[in-house]
Amino acid sequence: MTVPALRVVSPPLEPTATSADGAEVLDQIGEFVSRFNVFPSQHCAPMLALWYAHTHAAEHFYITPRLILSSAEPGSGKTRVLEVAQYLVASPEMTLSASPAALFRLVSAAPITILFDEVDAIFNPKNSGNTEDLRALLNAGYKRSATIPRCVGDAKAMAVQRFKVYAPAALAGIAGHMPDTITTRAITVHMRRRAPGETVEPFKTRRIEAEAEPLRDRLADWVHSVAEQVGEAEPEMPDGVTDRSAEIWEPLLALADAAGGEWPKKAREACKHFVANNNPRAGSIGTRLLADLRDVFTAHQAERLPTTAILEALHAMDEGPWADYYGKPFDARHLSKELGRYGVEVHAFKHNGTTTKGYRTTGETGLADAWTRYLPPPDTGESR
Protein backbone atom coordinates (compact mmCIF):
# COMPACT_ATOMS: atom_id res chain seq x y z
CA MET A 1 0.00 0.00 0.00
CA THR A 2 1.35 3.41 -0.96
CA VAL A 3 1.46 5.92 1.83
CA PRO A 4 0.53 9.39 0.56
CA ALA A 5 3.17 12.01 1.10
CA LEU A 6 2.55 14.41 3.93
CA ARG A 7 1.56 17.90 2.85
CA VAL A 8 3.61 20.44 4.73
CA VAL A 9 1.71 23.66 5.41
CA SER A 10 3.94 26.64 6.09
CA PRO A 11 2.77 29.09 8.73
CA PRO A 12 1.56 32.42 7.36
CA LEU A 13 4.29 34.98 7.04
CA GLU A 14 4.18 37.85 9.48
CA PRO A 15 3.57 41.12 7.61
CA THR A 16 6.64 43.26 7.28
CA ALA A 17 6.35 46.93 6.55
CA THR A 18 8.89 49.67 6.21
CA SER A 19 8.38 53.39 6.43
CA ALA A 20 8.37 53.48 2.64
CA ASP A 21 5.47 51.01 2.62
CA GLY A 22 3.52 53.30 4.96
CA ALA A 23 4.07 56.40 2.84
CA GLU A 24 3.16 54.49 -0.30
CA VAL A 25 -0.07 53.03 1.04
CA LEU A 26 -1.17 56.36 2.52
CA ASP A 27 -0.50 57.98 -0.87
CA GLN A 28 -2.66 55.34 -2.51
CA ILE A 29 -5.48 55.80 0.01
CA GLY A 30 -5.43 59.57 -0.54
CA GLU A 31 -5.55 59.12 -4.31
CA PHE A 32 -8.34 56.56 -4.00
CA VAL A 33 -10.69 58.76 -1.93
CA SER A 34 -10.02 61.74 -4.23
CA ARG A 35 -11.48 59.82 -7.16
CA PHE A 36 -14.99 60.01 -5.73
CA ASN A 37 -15.18 63.45 -4.08
CA VAL A 38 -14.18 67.01 -4.84
CA PHE A 39 -12.88 68.24 -1.49
CA PRO A 40 -12.80 71.88 -0.37
CA SER A 41 -9.06 71.73 0.36
CA GLN A 42 -5.97 69.83 -0.71
CA HIS A 43 -5.50 68.86 2.94
CA CYS A 44 -8.70 66.81 3.16
CA ALA A 45 -7.57 63.64 1.39
CA PRO A 46 -4.33 63.29 3.42
CA MET A 47 -6.26 63.86 6.65
CA LEU A 48 -8.83 61.22 5.68
CA ALA A 49 -6.10 58.72 4.79
CA LEU A 50 -4.57 59.18 8.25
CA TRP A 51 -7.97 59.04 9.98
CA TYR A 52 -8.83 55.78 8.20
CA ALA A 53 -5.40 54.43 9.17
CA HIS A 54 -5.86 55.26 12.85
CA THR A 55 -9.03 53.11 13.04
CA HIS A 56 -6.83 50.02 12.53
CA ALA A 57 -4.84 50.83 15.68
CA ALA A 58 -7.44 52.67 17.77
CA GLU A 59 -6.85 50.41 20.77
CA HIS A 60 -3.27 51.70 20.95
CA PHE A 61 -4.29 55.35 21.24
CA TYR A 62 -5.69 57.13 24.28
CA ILE A 63 -8.19 59.07 22.18
CA THR A 64 -9.86 58.68 18.80
CA PRO A 65 -10.73 61.99 17.10
CA ARG A 66 -14.25 62.32 15.78
CA LEU A 67 -14.56 63.06 12.06
CA ILE A 68 -17.38 65.44 11.11
CA LEU A 69 -18.53 65.90 7.53
CA SER A 70 -20.82 68.91 7.38
CA SER A 71 -22.31 71.01 4.61
CA ALA A 72 -24.73 73.89 4.18
CA GLU A 73 -26.95 71.89 1.82
CA PRO A 74 -27.60 68.24 0.90
CA GLY A 75 -25.87 66.79 -2.13
CA SER A 76 -22.40 67.92 -1.10
CA GLY A 77 -20.66 64.54 -0.98
CA LYS A 78 -20.85 63.76 2.74
CA THR A 79 -22.50 60.37 2.28
CA ARG A 80 -20.06 59.46 -0.48
CA VAL A 81 -17.14 59.99 1.91
CA LEU A 82 -18.73 57.51 4.32
CA GLU A 83 -19.49 55.06 1.51
CA VAL A 84 -15.83 55.04 0.51
CA ALA A 85 -14.71 54.90 4.14
CA GLN A 86 -16.63 51.71 4.85
CA TYR A 87 -14.23 49.83 2.56
CA LEU A 88 -11.08 51.27 4.16
CA VAL A 89 -11.63 51.57 7.92
CA ALA A 90 -11.49 48.81 10.52
CA SER A 91 -14.76 46.96 11.26
CA PRO A 92 -17.14 49.54 9.75
CA GLU A 93 -20.67 49.92 11.10
CA MET A 94 -22.60 52.06 8.61
CA THR A 95 -25.80 53.45 10.08
CA LEU A 96 -28.50 56.03 9.48
CA SER A 97 -30.69 55.80 12.56
CA ALA A 98 -29.27 53.32 15.05
CA SER A 99 -30.70 53.78 18.51
CA PRO A 100 -28.33 54.67 21.37
CA ALA A 101 -29.13 51.31 23.00
CA ALA A 102 -28.11 49.44 19.85
CA LEU A 103 -24.88 51.42 19.51
CA PHE A 104 -24.02 50.86 23.18
CA ARG A 105 -24.21 47.12 22.62
CA LEU A 106 -22.43 47.14 19.26
CA VAL A 107 -19.47 49.08 20.64
CA SER A 108 -19.29 46.99 23.82
CA ALA A 109 -19.42 43.69 21.93
CA ALA A 110 -16.44 44.26 19.63
CA PRO A 111 -14.25 47.05 18.20
CA ILE A 112 -16.08 48.89 15.42
CA THR A 113 -15.82 52.12 13.47
CA ILE A 114 -19.12 54.05 13.55
CA LEU A 115 -20.06 55.68 10.23
CA PHE A 116 -23.18 57.70 11.07
CA ASP A 117 -24.99 59.41 8.18
CA GLU A 118 -27.70 62.10 8.48
CA VAL A 119 -26.85 62.61 12.12
CA ASP A 120 -28.25 66.16 11.86
CA ALA A 121 -31.75 64.65 11.84
CA ILE A 122 -31.08 63.45 15.38
CA PHE A 123 -29.35 66.52 16.80
CA ASN A 124 -31.57 69.08 15.06
CA PRO A 125 -32.98 71.34 17.83
CA LYS A 126 -36.41 71.08 16.18
CA ASN A 127 -36.36 67.36 16.92
CA SER A 128 -38.12 66.80 20.23
CA GLY A 129 -36.47 63.42 20.83
CA ASN A 130 -34.01 62.78 23.64
CA THR A 131 -30.47 62.81 22.24
CA GLU A 132 -28.58 62.80 25.53
CA ASP A 133 -27.68 59.09 25.44
CA LEU A 134 -26.25 59.34 21.92
CA ARG A 135 -24.37 62.51 22.75
CA ALA A 136 -22.97 60.88 25.89
CA LEU A 137 -21.81 57.87 23.88
CA LEU A 138 -20.07 60.00 21.24
CA ASN A 139 -18.54 62.32 23.85
CA ALA A 140 -17.28 59.65 26.25
CA GLY A 141 -16.28 57.23 23.50
CA TYR A 142 -13.60 59.68 22.44
CA LYS A 143 -11.33 58.29 25.21
CA ARG A 144 -10.16 54.69 25.48
CA SER A 145 -10.88 54.35 29.19
CA ALA A 146 -14.46 55.55 28.89
CA THR A 147 -17.44 53.56 30.10
CA ILE A 148 -21.05 54.60 30.63
CA PRO A 149 -23.06 52.91 33.39
CA ARG A 150 -26.63 51.91 32.58
CA CYS A 151 -29.26 49.92 34.41
CA VAL A 152 -30.18 46.70 32.62
CA GLY A 153 -32.75 43.99 33.35
CA ASP A 154 -36.30 44.17 34.63
CA ALA A 155 -37.49 45.79 37.83
CA LYS A 156 -36.99 42.61 39.87
CA ALA A 157 -33.45 41.93 38.67
CA MET A 158 -32.03 45.35 37.90
CA ALA A 159 -28.25 45.59 37.63
CA VAL A 160 -25.75 48.26 36.66
CA GLN A 161 -23.70 47.47 33.58
CA ARG A 162 -20.73 49.57 32.50
CA PHE A 163 -20.70 49.76 28.73
CA LYS A 164 -17.40 50.30 26.94
CA VAL A 165 -18.00 53.07 24.45
CA TYR A 166 -14.57 53.79 22.95
CA ALA A 167 -14.82 53.68 19.16
CA PRO A 168 -13.79 55.78 16.15
CA ALA A 169 -16.77 57.67 14.74
CA ALA A 170 -17.40 59.62 11.54
CA LEU A 171 -20.56 61.74 11.53
CA ALA A 172 -22.16 63.33 8.48
CA GLY A 173 -24.89 65.96 8.55
CA ILE A 174 -26.08 69.46 7.71
CA ALA A 175 -23.95 72.14 9.36
CA GLY A 176 -25.01 73.82 12.57
CA HIS A 177 -26.87 70.97 14.28
CA MET A 178 -23.96 69.20 15.98
CA PRO A 179 -23.50 69.69 19.74
CA ASP A 180 -20.43 71.73 20.68
CA THR A 181 -19.25 68.94 22.96
CA ILE A 182 -18.82 66.76 19.87
CA THR A 183 -17.42 69.37 17.47
CA THR A 184 -14.65 70.27 19.92
CA ARG A 185 -13.54 66.63 19.81
CA ALA A 186 -13.58 66.49 16.03
CA ILE A 187 -11.81 67.27 12.80
CA THR A 188 -14.45 68.93 10.64
CA VAL A 189 -14.60 68.99 6.85
CA HIS A 190 -17.06 71.54 5.44
CA MET A 191 -18.12 69.83 2.24
CA ARG A 192 -19.48 71.77 -0.74
CA ARG A 193 -21.52 70.91 -3.79
CA ARG A 194 -19.46 70.37 -6.91
CA ALA A 195 -19.16 73.38 -9.17
CA PRO A 196 -19.85 73.12 -12.91
CA GLY A 197 -16.88 71.43 -14.49
CA GLU A 198 -15.88 69.52 -11.34
CA THR A 199 -16.28 65.81 -11.96
CA VAL A 200 -15.78 62.59 -10.03
CA GLU A 201 -15.81 58.93 -10.95
CA PRO A 202 -19.16 57.13 -10.73
CA PHE A 203 -19.49 55.06 -7.57
CA LYS A 204 -20.04 51.43 -8.56
CA THR A 205 -20.28 49.48 -5.33
CA ARG A 206 -19.05 46.09 -6.54
CA ARG A 207 -16.08 47.53 -8.41
CA ILE A 208 -15.15 49.95 -5.61
CA GLU A 209 -15.29 47.19 -3.01
CA ALA A 210 -12.99 44.98 -5.10
CA GLU A 211 -10.50 47.81 -5.67
CA ALA A 212 -10.56 48.93 -2.02
CA GLU A 213 -10.03 45.50 -0.45
CA PRO A 214 -6.30 45.15 -1.22
CA LEU A 215 -5.75 48.78 -0.21
CA ARG A 216 -7.48 48.23 3.14
CA ASP A 217 -5.47 45.05 3.74
CA ARG A 218 -2.17 46.79 2.97
CA LEU A 219 -3.18 49.70 5.20
CA ALA A 220 -4.13 47.38 8.07
CA ASP A 221 -0.91 45.34 7.73
CA TRP A 222 1.25 48.45 7.82
CA VAL A 223 -0.62 50.03 10.73
CA HIS A 224 -0.43 46.80 12.74
CA SER A 225 3.33 46.66 12.14
CA VAL A 226 3.82 50.14 13.70
CA ALA A 227 0.94 50.08 16.19
CA GLU A 228 3.07 49.75 19.32
CA GLN A 229 5.41 52.49 18.07
CA VAL A 230 2.69 55.03 17.26
CA GLY A 231 0.77 54.25 20.43
CA GLU A 232 3.74 55.38 22.54
CA ALA A 233 4.72 58.31 20.32
CA GLU A 234 4.53 61.96 21.34
CA PRO A 235 4.71 63.73 17.98
CA GLU A 236 5.80 67.34 17.73
CA MET A 237 2.88 69.70 17.16
CA PRO A 238 2.84 72.69 14.81
CA ASP A 239 3.04 76.11 16.46
CA GLY A 240 -0.28 77.12 18.02
CA VAL A 241 -1.70 73.58 18.26
CA THR A 242 -2.20 72.85 21.96
CA ASP A 243 -4.62 71.32 24.47
CA ARG A 244 -7.65 69.60 22.89
CA SER A 245 -6.47 70.27 19.34
CA ALA A 246 -3.12 68.60 20.05
CA GLU A 247 -4.90 65.66 21.64
CA ILE A 248 -7.07 65.24 18.55
CA TRP A 249 -4.18 65.29 16.11
CA GLU A 250 -1.68 63.20 18.07
CA PRO A 251 -2.73 59.81 16.60
CA LEU A 252 -2.68 61.12 13.03
CA LEU A 253 0.69 62.86 13.34
CA ALA A 254 2.18 59.77 15.01
CA LEU A 255 1.10 57.67 12.03
CA ALA A 256 2.44 60.25 9.57
CA ASP A 257 5.82 60.24 11.33
CA ALA A 258 5.91 56.43 11.19
CA ALA A 259 5.10 56.51 7.46
CA GLY A 260 7.96 58.87 6.69
CA GLY A 261 8.54 60.40 3.28
CA GLU A 262 6.51 63.56 2.76
CA TRP A 263 3.90 62.51 5.30
CA PRO A 264 5.26 64.24 8.43
CA LYS A 265 5.22 67.55 6.56
CA LYS A 266 1.95 66.85 4.77
CA ALA A 267 0.17 65.90 8.01
CA ARG A 268 1.34 69.01 9.87
CA GLU A 269 0.22 71.24 7.02
CA ALA A 270 -3.19 69.57 7.24
CA CYS A 271 -3.18 70.00 11.01
CA LYS A 272 -2.49 73.73 10.70
CA HIS A 273 -5.21 74.03 8.08
CA PHE A 274 -7.87 72.37 10.24
CA VAL A 275 -6.77 73.76 13.61
CA ALA A 276 -4.49 76.80 13.61
CA ASN A 277 -6.35 78.47 10.76
CA ASN A 278 -9.79 77.27 11.81
CA ASN A 279 -12.63 79.69 11.07
CA PRO A 280 -14.28 80.61 14.39
CA ARG A 281 -17.57 81.15 12.57
CA ALA A 282 -17.63 77.45 11.76
CA GLY A 283 -17.74 76.51 15.44
CA SER A 284 -20.37 77.08 18.10
CA ILE A 285 -22.93 79.89 18.00
CA GLY A 286 -20.99 81.50 20.86
CA THR A 287 -17.68 81.72 19.00
CA ARG A 288 -19.56 82.89 15.89
CA LEU A 289 -21.05 85.70 17.98
CA LEU A 290 -17.67 86.66 19.45
CA ALA A 291 -16.10 86.77 15.98
CA ASP A 292 -18.91 88.91 14.58
CA LEU A 293 -18.76 91.26 17.56
CA ARG A 294 -15.03 91.70 17.03
CA ASP A 295 -15.80 92.79 13.47
CA VAL A 296 -18.52 95.18 14.70
CA PHE A 297 -16.29 96.87 17.26
CA THR A 298 -13.42 97.06 14.76
CA ALA A 299 -15.66 98.66 12.13
CA HIS A 300 -16.89 101.26 14.65
CA GLN A 301 -13.37 101.75 16.07
CA ALA A 302 -15.03 101.79 19.47
CA GLU A 303 -14.21 100.50 22.94
CA ARG A 304 -17.86 100.44 23.96
CA LEU A 305 -21.16 100.29 22.10
CA PRO A 306 -24.82 100.36 23.16
CA THR A 307 -26.75 97.12 22.90
CA THR A 308 -29.09 98.70 20.34
CA ALA A 309 -26.18 99.59 18.06
CA ILE A 310 -24.68 96.12 18.43
CA LEU A 311 -27.96 94.39 17.56
CA GLU A 312 -28.52 96.68 14.58
CA ALA A 313 -25.07 95.77 13.22
CA LEU A 314 -25.59 92.05 13.81
CA HIS A 315 -28.98 92.05 12.08
CA ALA A 316 -27.44 93.78 9.07
CA MET A 317 -24.90 91.00 8.47
CA ASP A 318 -26.02 89.30 5.27
CA GLU A 319 -24.35 85.98 6.06
CA GLY A 320 -25.06 85.98 9.79
CA PRO A 321 -27.82 84.08 11.60
CA TRP A 322 -28.83 87.08 13.72
CA ALA A 323 -31.71 88.59 11.73
CA ASP A 324 -33.57 85.27 11.82
CA TYR A 325 -32.50 83.46 14.96
CA TYR A 326 -34.89 80.51 15.36
CA GLY A 327 -37.63 82.51 13.69
CA LYS A 328 -37.04 85.84 15.48
CA PRO A 329 -34.34 88.53 15.44
CA PHE A 330 -31.50 87.99 17.91
CA ASP A 331 -32.35 90.26 20.87
CA ALA A 332 -30.78 91.77 23.99
CA ARG A 333 -31.74 88.79 26.14
CA HIS A 334 -30.04 86.31 23.77
CA LEU A 335 -26.99 88.58 23.57
CA SER A 336 -26.66 88.75 27.35
CA LYS A 337 -27.16 85.01 27.76
CA GLU A 338 -24.60 84.00 25.12
CA LEU A 339 -21.94 86.48 26.23
CA GLY A 340 -22.48 85.61 29.87
CA ARG A 341 -21.08 82.15 29.17
CA TYR A 342 -17.74 83.81 28.37
CA GLY A 343 -17.72 86.12 31.40
CA VAL A 344 -18.79 89.17 29.36
CA GLU A 345 -21.31 91.40 31.14
CA VAL A 346 -23.53 94.28 30.14
CA HIS A 347 -22.60 97.72 31.56
CA ALA A 348 -24.26 101.12 31.93
CA PHE A 349 -22.35 104.09 30.50
CA LYS A 350 -22.83 107.53 29.00
CA HIS A 351 -23.46 107.61 25.26
CA ASN A 352 -24.32 110.82 23.38
CA GLY A 353 -25.17 112.52 26.67
CA THR A 354 -27.53 109.86 27.99
CA THR A 355 -27.05 106.75 30.09
CA THR A 356 -27.43 103.53 28.14
CA LYS A 357 -26.59 99.86 28.49
CA GLY A 358 -24.15 98.02 26.29
CA TYR A 359 -20.82 96.22 26.09
CA ARG A 360 -17.20 97.27 26.24
CA THR A 361 -13.94 95.71 25.13
CA THR A 362 -11.85 96.50 28.21
CA GLY A 363 -11.90 95.24 31.80
CA GLU A 364 -12.34 91.82 33.38
CA THR A 365 -15.87 91.45 32.00
CA GLY A 366 -15.11 93.05 28.64
CA LEU A 367 -15.00 91.42 25.22
CA ALA A 368 -11.25 91.64 24.63
CA ASP A 369 -10.48 88.91 27.16
CA ALA A 370 -13.01 86.55 25.54
CA TRP A 371 -11.66 87.31 22.07
CA THR A 372 -8.15 86.43 23.23
CA ARG A 373 -9.22 83.19 24.87
CA TYR A 374 -11.70 81.82 22.32
CA LEU A 375 -10.74 83.23 18.91
CA PRO A 376 -7.58 83.03 16.82
CA PRO A 377 -5.72 86.32 16.35
CA PRO A 378 -7.47 88.65 13.86
CA ASP A 379 -6.29 88.48 10.26
CA THR A 380 -4.36 91.70 9.69
CA GLY A 381 -3.92 91.03 6.00
CA GLU A 382 -0.14 90.98 6.37
CA SER A 383 1.83 88.13 4.87
CA ARG A 384 3.58 85.82 7.32
PDB file of N, CA, C and O in Angstrom, residues 129-154:
ATOM      1  N   GLY A 129     -36.939  64.665  20.213  1.00  0.00           N
ATOM      2  CA  GLY A 129     -36.469  63.424  20.830  1.00  0.00           C
ATOM      3  C   GLY A 129     -35.324  63.661  21.797  1.00  0.00           C
ATOM      4  O   GLY A 129     -34.637  64.682  21.756  1.00  0.00           O
ATOM      5  N   ASN A 130     -35.096  62.695  22.664  1.00  0.00           N
ATOM      6  CA  ASN A 130     -34.010  62.784  23.642  1.00  0.00           C
ATOM      7  C   ASN A 130     -32.722  62.279  23.009  1.00  0.00           C
ATOM      8  O   ASN A 130     -32.622  61.111  22.631  1.00  0.00           O
ATOM      9  N   THR A 131     -31.745  63.172  22.888  1.00  0.00           N
ATOM     10  CA  THR A 131     -30.475  62.809  22.241  1.00  0.00           C
ATOM     11  C   THR A 131     -29.336  62.675  23.243  1.00  0.00           C
ATOM     12  O   THR A 131     -28.198  62.492  22.849  1.00  0.00           O
ATOM     13  N   GLU A 132     -29.636  62.772  24.526  1.00  0.00           N
ATOM     14  CA  GLU A 132     -28.577  62.803  25.527  1.00  0.00           C
ATOM     15  C   GLU A 132     -27.762  61.516  25.559  1.00  0.00           C
ATOM     16  O   GLU A 132     -26.546  61.540  25.754  1.00  0.00           O
ATOM     17  N   ASP A 133     -28.420  60.352  25.400  1.00  0.00           N
ATOM     18  CA  ASP A 133     -27.684  59.090  25.440  1.00  0.00           C
ATOM     19  C   ASP A 133     -26.702  58.985  24.279  1.00  0.00           C
ATOM     20  O   ASP A 133     -25.566  58.531  24.450  1.00  0.00           O
ATOM     21  N   LEU A 134     -27.144  59.406  23.086  1.00  0.00           N
ATOM     22  CA  LEU A 134     -26.254  59.343  21.922  1.00  0.00           C
ATOM     23  C   LEU A 134     -25.111  60.334  22.078  1.00  0.00           C
ATOM     24  O   LEU A 134     -23.953  60.016  21.778  1.00  0.00           O
ATOM     25  N   ARG A 135     -25.421  61.531  22.545  1.00  0.00           N
ATOM     26  CA  ARG A 135     -24.367  62.511  22.747  1.00  0.00           C
ATOM     27  C   ARG A 135     -23.366  62.016  23.796  1.00  0.00           C
ATOM     28  O   ARG A 135     -22.157  62.181  23.637  1.00  0.00           O
ATOM     29  N   ALA A 136     -23.867  61.399  24.856  1.00  0.00           N
ATOM     30  CA  ALA A 136     -22.969  60.877  25.893  1.00  0.00           C
ATOM     31  C   ALA A 136     -22.060  59.799  25.325  1.00  0.00           C
ATOM     32  O   ALA A 136     -20.864  59.754  25.636  1.00  0.00           O
ATOM     33  N   LEU A 137     -22.605  58.939  24.484  1.00  0.00           N
ATOM     34  CA  LEU A 137     -21.809  57.868  23.881  1.00  0.00           C
ATOM     35  C   LEU A 137     -20.703  58.455  23.003  1.00  0.00           C
ATOM     36  O   LEU A 137     -19.547  58.045  23.084  1.00  0.00           O
ATOM     37  N   LEU A 138     -21.054  59.424  22.155  1.00  0.00           N
ATOM     38  CA  LEU A 138     -20.069  60.005  21.244  1.00  0.00           C
ATOM     39  C   LEU A 138     -19.042  60.855  21.987  1.00  0.00           C
ATOM     40  O   LEU A 138     -17.873  60.897  21.604  1.00  0.00           O
ATOM     41  N   ASN A 139     -19.478  61.524  23.060  1.00  0.00           N
ATOM     42  CA  ASN A 139     -18.535  62.319  23.854  1.00  0.00           C
ATOM     43  C   ASN A 139     -17.568  61.426  24.618  1.00  0.00           C
ATOM     44  O   ASN A 139     -16.351  61.568  24.535  1.00  0.00           O
ATOM     45  N   ALA A 140     -18.123  60.501  25.397  1.00  0.00           N
ATOM     46  CA  ALA A 140     -17.284  59.654  26.251  1.00  0.00           C
ATOM     47  C   ALA A 140     -16.442  58.693  25.431  1.00  0.00           C
ATOM     48  O   ALA A 140     -15.301  58.399  25.780  1.00  0.00           O
ATOM     49  N   GLY A 141     -16.984  58.196  24.320  1.00  0.00           N
ATOM     50  CA  GLY A 141     -16.283  57.229  23.496  1.00  0.00           C
ATOM     51  C   GLY A 141     -15.072  57.761  22.785  1.00  0.00           C
ATOM     52  O   GLY A 141     -14.364  57.036  22.084  1.00  0.00           O
ATOM     53  N   TYR A 142     -14.785  59.019  22.985  1.00  0.00           N
ATOM     54  CA  TYR A 142     -13.598  59.677  22.444  1.00  0.00           C
ATOM     55  C   TYR A 142     -12.338  59.192  23.164  1.00  0.00           C
ATOM     56  O   TYR A 142     -11.255  59.204  22.595  1.00  0.00           O
ATOM     57  N   LYS A 143     -12.480  58.735  24.421  1.00  0.00           N
ATOM     58  CA  LYS A 143     -11.330  58.288  25.208  1.00  0.00           C
ATOM     59  C   LYS A 143     -11.396  56.788  25.471  1.00  0.00           C
ATOM     60  O   LYS A 143     -12.468  56.242  25.751  1.00  0.00           O
ATOM     61  N   ARG A 144     -10.237  56.150  25.410  1.00  0.00           N
ATOM     62  CA  ARG A 144     -10.156  54.688  25.477  1.00  0.00           C
ATOM     63  C   ARG A 144     -10.675  54.136  26.801  1.00  0.00           C
ATOM     64  O   ARG A 144     -11.249  53.048  26.837  1.00  0.00           O
ATOM     65  N   SER A 145     -10.492  54.855  27.877  1.00  0.00           N
ATOM     66  CA  SER A 145     -10.885  54.348  29.188  1.00  0.00           C
ATOM     67  C   SER A 145     -12.355  54.550  29.500  1.00  0.00           C
ATOM     68  O   SER A 145     -12.832  54.151  30.570  1.00  0.00           O
ATOM     69  N   ALA A 146     -13.091  55.140  28.580  1.00  0.00           N
ATOM     70  CA  ALA A 146     -14.459  55.553  28.887  1.00  0.00           C
ATOM     71  C   ALA A 146     -15.431  54.382  28.989  1.00  0.00           C
ATOM     72  O   ALA A 146     -15.397  53.452  28.180  1.00  0.00           O
ATOM     73  N   THR A 147     -16.288  54.455  29.994  1.00  0.00           N
ATOM     74  CA  THR A 147     -17.441  53.560  30.102  1.00  0.00           C
ATOM     75  C   THR A 147     -18.636  54.407  30.521  1.00  0.00           C
ATOM     76  O   THR A 147     -18.478  55.475  31.126  1.00  0.00           O
ATOM     77  N   ILE A 148     -19.817  53.928  30.203  1.00  0.00           N
ATOM     78  CA  ILE A 148     -21.046  54.604  30.630  1.00  0.00           C
ATOM     79  C   ILE A 148     -21.902  53.594  31.371  1.00  0.00           C
ATOM     80  O   ILE A 148     -22.268  52.548  30.806  1.00  0.00           O
ATOM     81  N   PRO A 149     -22.233  53.850  32.637  1.00  0.00           N
ATOM     82  CA  PRO A 149     -23.064  52.910  33.389  1.00  0.00           C
ATOM     83  C   PRO A 149     -24.540  53.053  33.018  1.00  0.00           C
ATOM     84  O   PRO A 149     -25.054  54.162  32.887  1.00  0.00           O
ATOM     85  N   ARG A 150     -25.198  51.936  32.849  1.00  0.00           N
ATOM     86  CA  ARG A 150     -26.632  51.911  32.576  1.00  0.00           C
ATOM     87  C   ARG A 150     -27.276  50.763  33.334  1.00  0.00           C
ATOM     88  O   ARG A 150     -26.650  49.714  33.529  1.00  0.00           O
ATOM     89  N   CYS A 151     -28.505  50.973  33.755  1.00  0.00           N
ATOM     90  CA  CYS A 151     -29.259  49.916  34.414  1.00  0.00           C
ATOM     91  C   CYS A 151     -29.845  48.980  33.358  1.00  0.00           C
ATOM     92  O   CYS A 151     -30.435  49.437  32.369  1.00  0.00           O
ATOM     93  N   VAL A 152     -29.654  47.694  33.552  1.00  0.00           N
ATOM     94  CA  VAL A 152     -30.182  46.697  32.622  1.00  0.00           C
ATOM     95  C   VAL A 152     -31.000  45.666  33.408  1.00  0.00           C
ATOM     96  O   VAL A 152     -30.796  45.472  34.609  1.00  0.00           O
ATOM     97  N   GLY A 153     -31.903  44.993  32.710  1.00  0.00           N
ATOM     98  CA  GLY A 153     -32.746  43.990  33.352  1.00  0.00           C
ATOM     99  C   GLY A 153     -34.091  44.570  33.729  1.00  0.00           C
ATOM    100  O   GLY A 153     -34.358  45.761  33.582  1.00  0.00           O
ATOM    101  N   ASP A 154     -34.973  43.705  34.235  1.00  0.00           N
ATOM    102  CA  ASP A 154     -36.301  44.165  34.628  1.00  0.00           C
ATOM    103  C   ASP A 154     -36.273  44.686  36.059  1.00  0.00           C
ATOM    104  O   ASP A 154     -35.243  44.667  36.739  1.00  0.00           O
TER     105      ASP A 154
END
